[in-house]
C-alpha cells in the first residue's frame, strides 16, 4: 500500500510540474532602428500593421505586414511557432492572432499590399467595414484559407511614391541633406 501512495504522490508532482512548465509567449517591443521583416527585408514600423511570431525557443520574428507572416509560414511551416501576435488597427494593442477579427479589401493599404487589417473586437471590424462601405470580415481560421497575394497594382503605386522620395543617385532625402521635395520637371 505504501508503494501505491508513493506512485500517486510522484504522479501528482509530475502533473503539477508539467502544468507549471507550460510555455507562455509575449510579444516583444518593435525597435524600428533594428527590426527587419525576414520576408521583404523592410524595416518594421512600430504601428498597427506590425505582426510577430514568437518561436518555441522564444526568438521573435517581426513582420511589417500580416501577409509576410503568412508567406513565412508557407515557407517554414508552423511546428516551431509558440504564438503569433497582431496589432489592433485602431489602438496598436498586441493581441493573439487567433483571437483577432480581420477585414480584407483590395483597397485597404498595408505596407506590403496584402490588404488585411486586424481588430481586437469583432464589433470594431464591423464598424470599420460599415464606415468604409466595403470589406470582408474574416476570422483567424479563415485567414488560413485566404489567398495571400499582394495587390500588385497597389504595390507598384507605393513603389512609385517611394521612388519619388528618392533623388537621382538613389539616396533618400535624409541621407543627401535635401528637403525631400521632388522636382517632377527633372524626371
PDB file of C-alpha atoms in Angstrom:
ATOM      1  CA  UNK A   1       0.000   0.000   0.000  1.00  0.00           C
ATOM      2  CA  UNK A   2       2.876   2.399   0.710  1.00  0.00           C
ATOM      3  CA  UNK A   3       4.184   1.844  -2.833  1.00  0.00           C
ATOM      4  CA  UNK A   4       0.865   2.971  -4.302  1.00  0.00           C
ATOM      5  CA  UNK A   5       0.867   6.099  -2.163  1.00  0.00           C
ATOM      6  CA  UNK A   6       4.354   6.946  -3.380  1.00  0.00           C
ATOM      7  CA  UNK A   7       3.395   6.363  -7.014  1.00  0.00           C
ATOM      8  CA  UNK A   8       0.326   8.558  -6.658  1.00  0.00           C
ATOM      9  CA  UNK A   9       2.401  11.283  -4.978  1.00  0.00           C
ATOM     10  CA  UNK A  10       5.033  11.138  -7.739  1.00  0.00           C
ATOM     11  CA  UNK A  11       2.354  11.246 -10.448  1.00  0.00           C
ATOM     12  CA  UNK A  12       0.755  14.278  -8.767  1.00  0.00           C
ATOM     13  CA  UNK A  13       4.096  16.106  -8.592  1.00  0.00           C
ATOM     14  CA  UNK A  14       4.792  15.336 -12.275  1.00  0.00           C
ATOM     15  CA  UNK A  15       1.369  16.687 -13.274  1.00  0.00           C
ATOM     16  CA  UNK A  16       1.813  19.840 -11.217  1.00  0.00           C
ATOM     17  CA  UNK A  17       5.298  20.478 -12.607  1.00  0.00           C
ATOM     18  CA  UNK A  18       4.190  19.898 -16.185  1.00  0.00           C
ATOM     19  CA  UNK A  19       1.307  22.356 -15.737  1.00  0.00           C
ATOM     20  CA  UNK A  20       3.674  24.946 -14.289  1.00  0.00           C
ATOM     21  CA  UNK A  21       6.080  24.447 -17.159  1.00  0.00           C
ATOM     22  CA  UNK A  22       3.556  25.415 -19.833  1.00  0.00           C
ATOM     23  CA  UNK A  23       5.266  27.918 -22.089  1.00  0.00           C
ATOM     24  CA  UNK A  24       3.944  31.439 -22.216  1.00  0.00           C
ATOM     25  CA  UNK A  25       4.777  33.786 -25.050  1.00  0.00           C
ATOM     26  CA  UNK A  26       4.611  37.559 -25.090  1.00  0.00           C
ATOM     27  CA  UNK A  27       5.267  39.924 -27.981  1.00  0.00           C
ATOM     28  CA  UNK A  28       8.485  41.863 -27.804  1.00  0.00           C
ATOM     29  CA  UNK A  29       8.738  45.598 -28.489  1.00  0.00           C
ATOM     30  CA  UNK A  30       9.485  46.804 -32.001  1.00  0.00           C
ATOM     31  CA  UNK A  31      12.841  48.540 -32.462  1.00  0.00           C
ATOM     32  CA  UNK A  32      12.420  50.466 -35.708  1.00  0.00           C
ATOM     33  CA  UNK A  33      16.175  51.036 -35.983  1.00  0.00           C
ATOM     34  CA  UNK A  34      16.944  47.299 -35.910  1.00  0.00           C
ATOM     35  CA  UNK A  35      13.912  45.128 -36.705  1.00  0.00           C
ATOM     36  CA  UNK A  36      13.635  43.945 -40.307  1.00  0.00           C
ATOM     37  CA  UNK A  37      10.992  41.708 -41.834  1.00  0.00           C
ATOM     38  CA  UNK A  38      12.524  38.315 -42.711  1.00  0.00           C
ATOM     39  CA  UNK A  39      10.444  38.135 -45.915  1.00  0.00           C
ATOM     40  CA  UNK A  40      10.782  41.568 -47.550  1.00  0.00           C
ATOM     41  CA  UNK A  41      13.793  42.839 -45.552  1.00  0.00           C
ATOM     42  CA  UNK A  42      11.987  46.131 -44.934  1.00  0.00           C
ATOM     43  CA  UNK A  43      12.162  47.931 -41.597  1.00  0.00           C
ATOM     44  CA  UNK A  44       9.300  47.024 -39.282  1.00  0.00           C
ATOM     45  CA  UNK A  45       7.454  50.118 -38.142  1.00  0.00           C
ATOM     46  CA  UNK A  46       6.014  50.279 -34.640  1.00  0.00           C
ATOM     47  CA  UNK A  47       2.498  50.720 -35.988  1.00  0.00           C
ATOM     48  CA  UNK A  48      -0.853  48.992 -36.432  1.00  0.00           C
ATOM     49  CA  UNK A  49       0.492  46.758 -39.224  1.00  0.00           C
ATOM     50  CA  UNK A  50       3.342  45.160 -37.220  1.00  0.00           C
ATOM     51  CA  UNK A  51       2.954  41.450 -36.512  1.00  0.00           C
ATOM     52  CA  UNK A  52       5.097  38.911 -34.699  1.00  0.00           C
ATOM     53  CA  UNK A  53       5.768  35.226 -34.424  1.00  0.00           C
ATOM     54  CA  UNK A  54       7.359  34.033 -31.198  1.00  0.00           C
ATOM     55  CA  UNK A  55       9.098  30.732 -31.827  1.00  0.00           C
ATOM     56  CA  UNK A  56       9.152  27.981 -29.224  1.00  0.00           C
ATOM     57  CA  UNK A  57      12.778  28.893 -28.468  1.00  0.00           C
ATOM     58  CA  UNK A  58      11.450  32.444 -27.623  1.00  0.00           C
ATOM     59  CA  UNK A  59      13.051  34.055 -30.711  1.00  0.00           C
ATOM     60  CA  UNK A  60      10.817  36.831 -32.075  1.00  0.00           C
ATOM     61  CA  UNK A  61      10.287  37.274 -35.799  1.00  0.00           C
ATOM     62  CA  UNK A  62       8.770  40.623 -36.706  1.00  0.00           C
ATOM     63  CA  UNK A  63       6.936  41.405 -39.922  1.00  0.00           C
ATOM     64  CA  UNK A  64       5.752  44.672 -41.447  1.00  0.00           C
ATOM     65  CA  UNK A  65       2.565  43.158 -42.931  1.00  0.00           C
ATOM     66  CA  UNK A  66       0.319  40.247 -41.951  1.00  0.00           C
ATOM     67  CA  UNK A  67       0.760  38.824 -45.445  1.00  0.00           C
ATOM     68  CA  UNK A  68       4.511  38.474 -44.915  1.00  0.00           C
ATOM     69  CA  UNK A  69       3.852  36.455 -41.761  1.00  0.00           C
ATOM     70  CA  UNK A  70       1.723  34.048 -43.814  1.00  0.00           C
ATOM     71  CA  UNK A  71       4.367  33.859 -46.561  1.00  0.00           C
ATOM     72  CA  UNK A  72       6.894  32.929 -43.848  1.00  0.00           C
ATOM     73  CA  UNK A  73       4.556  30.219 -42.514  1.00  0.00           C
ATOM     74  CA  UNK A  74       4.075  28.789 -46.017  1.00  0.00           C
ATOM     75  CA  UNK A  75       7.850  28.552 -46.426  1.00  0.00           C
ATOM     76  CA  UNK A  76       8.765  27.385 -42.922  1.00  0.00           C
ATOM     77  CA  UNK A  77       5.721  25.582 -41.532  1.00  0.00           C
ATOM     78  CA  UNK A  78       4.190  26.100 -38.125  1.00  0.00           C
ATOM     79  CA  UNK A  79       5.789  23.378 -35.971  1.00  0.00           C
ATOM     80  CA  UNK A  80       8.224  25.781 -34.274  1.00  0.00           C
ATOM     81  CA  UNK A  81       5.720  28.593 -33.641  1.00  0.00           C
ATOM     82  CA  UNK A  82       4.904  29.237 -29.980  1.00  0.00           C
ATOM     83  CA  UNK A  83       2.471  32.121 -30.580  1.00  0.00           C
ATOM     84  CA  UNK A  84       1.511  34.708 -33.190  1.00  0.00           C
ATOM     85  CA  UNK A  85       0.564  38.306 -32.467  1.00  0.00           C
ATOM     86  CA  UNK A  86      -1.085  41.095 -34.449  1.00  0.00           C
ATOM     87  CA  UNK A  87      -1.847  44.694 -33.624  1.00  0.00           C
ATOM     88  CA  UNK A  88      -5.288  46.187 -33.270  1.00  0.00           C
ATOM     89  CA  UNK A  89      -5.684  48.563 -36.220  1.00  0.00           C
ATOM     90  CA  UNK A  90      -7.084  51.359 -34.046  1.00  0.00           C
ATOM     91  CA  UNK A  91      -5.214  51.063 -30.736  1.00  0.00           C
ATOM     92  CA  UNK A  92      -1.995  49.261 -31.809  1.00  0.00           C
ATOM     93  CA  UNK A  93      -2.531  46.902 -28.831  1.00  0.00           C
ATOM     94  CA  UNK A  94      -0.915  43.468 -29.237  1.00  0.00           C
ATOM     95  CA  UNK A  95      -3.410  40.602 -29.484  1.00  0.00           C
ATOM     96  CA  UNK A  96      -3.074  36.940 -30.282  1.00  0.00           C
ATOM     97  CA  UNK A  97      -3.621  36.292 -33.968  1.00  0.00           C
ATOM     98  CA  UNK A  98      -6.067  33.514 -33.078  1.00  0.00           C
ATOM     99  CA  UNK A  99      -8.275  35.915 -31.072  1.00  0.00           C
ATOM    100  CA  UNK A 100      -8.480  38.823 -33.538  1.00  0.00           C
ATOM    101  CA  UNK A 101     -11.007  39.625 -36.262  1.00  0.00           C
ATOM    102  CA  UNK A 102      -9.824  40.781 -39.661  1.00  0.00           C
ATOM    103  CA  UNK A 103     -11.014  42.946 -42.527  1.00  0.00           C
ATOM    104  CA  UNK A 104      -9.834  42.325 -46.085  1.00  0.00           C
ATOM    105  CA  UNK A 105     -10.383  44.528 -49.078  1.00  0.00           C
ATOM    106  CA  UNK A 106      -8.079  45.173 -52.049  1.00  0.00           C
ATOM    107  CA  UNK A 107      -8.341  48.907 -51.363  1.00  0.00           C
ATOM    108  CA  UNK A 108      -7.005  48.715 -47.777  1.00  0.00           C
ATOM    109  CA  UNK A 109      -3.444  49.986 -47.880  1.00  0.00           C
ATOM    110  CA  UNK A 110      -0.944  47.906 -45.904  1.00  0.00           C
ATOM    111  CA  UNK A 111       2.888  48.048 -46.068  1.00  0.00           C
ATOM    112  CA  UNK A 112       3.261  45.125 -48.492  1.00  0.00           C
ATOM    113  CA  UNK A 113      -0.183  45.466 -50.115  1.00  0.00           C
ATOM    114  CA  UNK A 114      -1.709  42.279 -48.698  1.00  0.00           C
ATOM    115  CA  UNK A 115      -4.734  44.414 -47.706  1.00  0.00           C
ATOM    116  CA  UNK A 116      -5.705  42.726 -44.400  1.00  0.00           C
ATOM    117  CA  UNK A 117      -6.012  44.587 -41.090  1.00  0.00           C
ATOM    118  CA  UNK A 118      -6.746  43.257 -37.597  1.00  0.00           C
ATOM    119  CA  UNK A 119      -9.063  44.235 -34.775  1.00  0.00           C
ATOM    120  CA  UNK A 120      -9.266  43.038 -31.184  1.00  0.00           C
ATOM    121  CA  UNK A 121     -13.067  43.204 -31.185  1.00  0.00           C
ATOM    122  CA  UNK A 122     -15.319  41.924 -33.952  1.00  0.00           C
ATOM    123  CA  UNK A 123     -17.615  44.929 -33.432  1.00  0.00           C
ATOM    124  CA  UNK A 124     -14.709  47.245 -34.303  1.00  0.00           C
ATOM    125  CA  UNK A 125     -14.027  45.319 -37.519  1.00  0.00           C
ATOM    126  CA  UNK A 126     -17.722  45.523 -38.386  1.00  0.00           C
ATOM    127  CA  UNK A 127     -17.770  49.270 -37.642  1.00  0.00           C
ATOM    128  CA  UNK A 128     -14.730  49.799 -39.894  1.00  0.00           C
ATOM    129  CA  UNK A 129     -16.417  47.853 -42.684  1.00  0.00           C
ATOM    130  CA  UNK A 130     -19.667  49.819 -42.268  1.00  0.00           C
ATOM    131  CA  UNK A 131     -17.830  53.180 -42.259  1.00  0.00           C
ATOM    132  CA  UNK A 132     -15.782  52.328 -45.355  1.00  0.00           C
ATOM    133  CA  UNK A 133     -18.734  50.676 -47.115  1.00  0.00           C
ATOM    134  CA  UNK A 134     -16.617  47.712 -48.194  1.00  0.00           C
ATOM    135  CA  UNK A 135     -14.507  44.864 -46.912  1.00  0.00           C
ATOM    136  CA  UNK A 136     -14.848  41.254 -45.924  1.00  0.00           C
ATOM    137  CA  UNK A 137     -14.819  40.187 -42.269  1.00  0.00           C
ATOM    138  CA  UNK A 138     -12.519  37.216 -41.641  1.00  0.00           C
ATOM    139  CA  UNK A 139     -11.773  35.091 -38.591  1.00  0.00           C
ATOM    140  CA  UNK A 140      -8.316  33.746 -37.792  1.00  0.00           C
ATOM    141  CA  UNK A 141      -9.441  30.354 -39.119  1.00  0.00           C
ATOM    142  CA  UNK A 142     -10.494  31.944 -42.409  1.00  0.00           C
ATOM    143  CA  UNK A 143      -7.065  33.580 -42.758  1.00  0.00           C
ATOM    144  CA  UNK A 144      -5.582  30.097 -43.140  1.00  0.00           C
ATOM    145  CA  UNK A 145      -7.652  29.643 -46.335  1.00  0.00           C
ATOM    146  CA  UNK A 146      -7.153  33.225 -47.570  1.00  0.00           C
ATOM    147  CA  UNK A 147      -5.211  33.636 -50.821  1.00  0.00           C
ATOM    148  CA  UNK A 148      -2.119  35.545 -49.657  1.00  0.00           C
ATOM    149  CA  UNK A 149      -1.086  37.533 -52.712  1.00  0.00           C
ATOM    150  CA  UNK A 150      -0.048  41.175 -52.662  1.00  0.00           C
ATOM    151  CA  UNK A 151      -2.120  43.665 -54.625  1.00  0.00           C
ATOM    152  CA  UNK A 152       0.333  44.245 -57.492  1.00  0.00           C
ATOM    153  CA  UNK A 153      -1.321  47.460 -58.652  1.00  0.00           C
ATOM    154  CA  UNK A 154      -1.165  48.945 -55.138  1.00  0.00           C
ATOM    155  CA  UNK A 155       2.431  47.753 -54.689  1.00  0.00           C
ATOM    156  CA  UNK A 156       3.502  49.414 -57.958  1.00  0.00           C
ATOM    157  CA  UNK A 157       1.856  52.659 -56.843  1.00  0.00           C
ATOM    158  CA  UNK A 158       3.620  52.538 -53.473  1.00  0.00           C
ATOM    159  CA  UNK A 159       6.962  51.818 -55.167  1.00  0.00           C
ATOM    160  CA  UNK A 160       6.404  54.784 -57.487  1.00  0.00           C
ATOM    161  CA  UNK A 161       5.664  57.004 -54.466  1.00  0.00           C
ATOM    162  CA  UNK A 162       8.826  55.733 -52.762  1.00  0.00           C
ATOM    163  CA  UNK A 163      10.895  56.424 -55.881  1.00  0.00           C
ATOM    164  CA  UNK A 164       9.547  59.972 -55.824  1.00  0.00           C
ATOM    165  CA  UNK A 165      11.074  60.330 -52.368  1.00  0.00           C
ATOM    166  CA  UNK A 166      14.493  59.287 -53.652  1.00  0.00           C
ATOM    167  CA  UNK A 167      16.848  61.601 -55.513  1.00  0.00           C
ATOM    168  CA  UNK A 168      18.632  60.666 -58.734  1.00  0.00           C
ATOM    169  CA  UNK A 169      21.595  58.905 -57.076  1.00  0.00           C
ATOM    170  CA  UNK A 170      19.355  56.597 -55.036  1.00  0.00           C
ATOM    171  CA  UNK A 171      19.923  58.266 -51.690  1.00  0.00           C
ATOM    172  CA  UNK A 172      16.939  59.331 -49.612  1.00  0.00           C
ATOM    173  CA  UNK A 173      16.466  62.993 -48.840  1.00  0.00           C
ATOM    174  CA  UNK A 174      17.536  62.420 -45.243  1.00  0.00           C
ATOM    175  CA  UNK A 175      20.787  60.844 -46.456  1.00  0.00           C
ATOM    176  CA  UNK A 176      21.546  63.524 -49.030  1.00  0.00           C
ATOM    177  CA  UNK A 177      20.699  66.516 -46.880  1.00  0.00           C
ATOM    178  CA  UNK A 178      17.926  67.630 -49.237  1.00  0.00           C
ATOM    179  CA  UNK A 179      14.483  68.646 -48.108  1.00  0.00           C
ATOM    180  CA  UNK A 180      12.708  65.598 -49.582  1.00  0.00           C
ATOM    181  CA  UNK A 181      10.766  67.580 -52.170  1.00  0.00           C
ATOM    182  CA  UNK A 182      10.915  66.035 -55.620  1.00  0.00           C
ATOM    183  CA  UNK A 183      11.038  68.102 -58.751  1.00  0.00           C
ATOM    184  CA  UNK A 184       8.631  66.468 -61.197  1.00  0.00           C
ATOM    185  CA  UNK A 185      10.101  68.506 -64.097  1.00  0.00           C
ATOM    186  CA  UNK A 186      13.526  66.905 -63.674  1.00  0.00           C
ATOM    187  CA  UNK A 187      12.187  63.397 -64.055  1.00  0.00           C
TER     188      UNK A 187
END
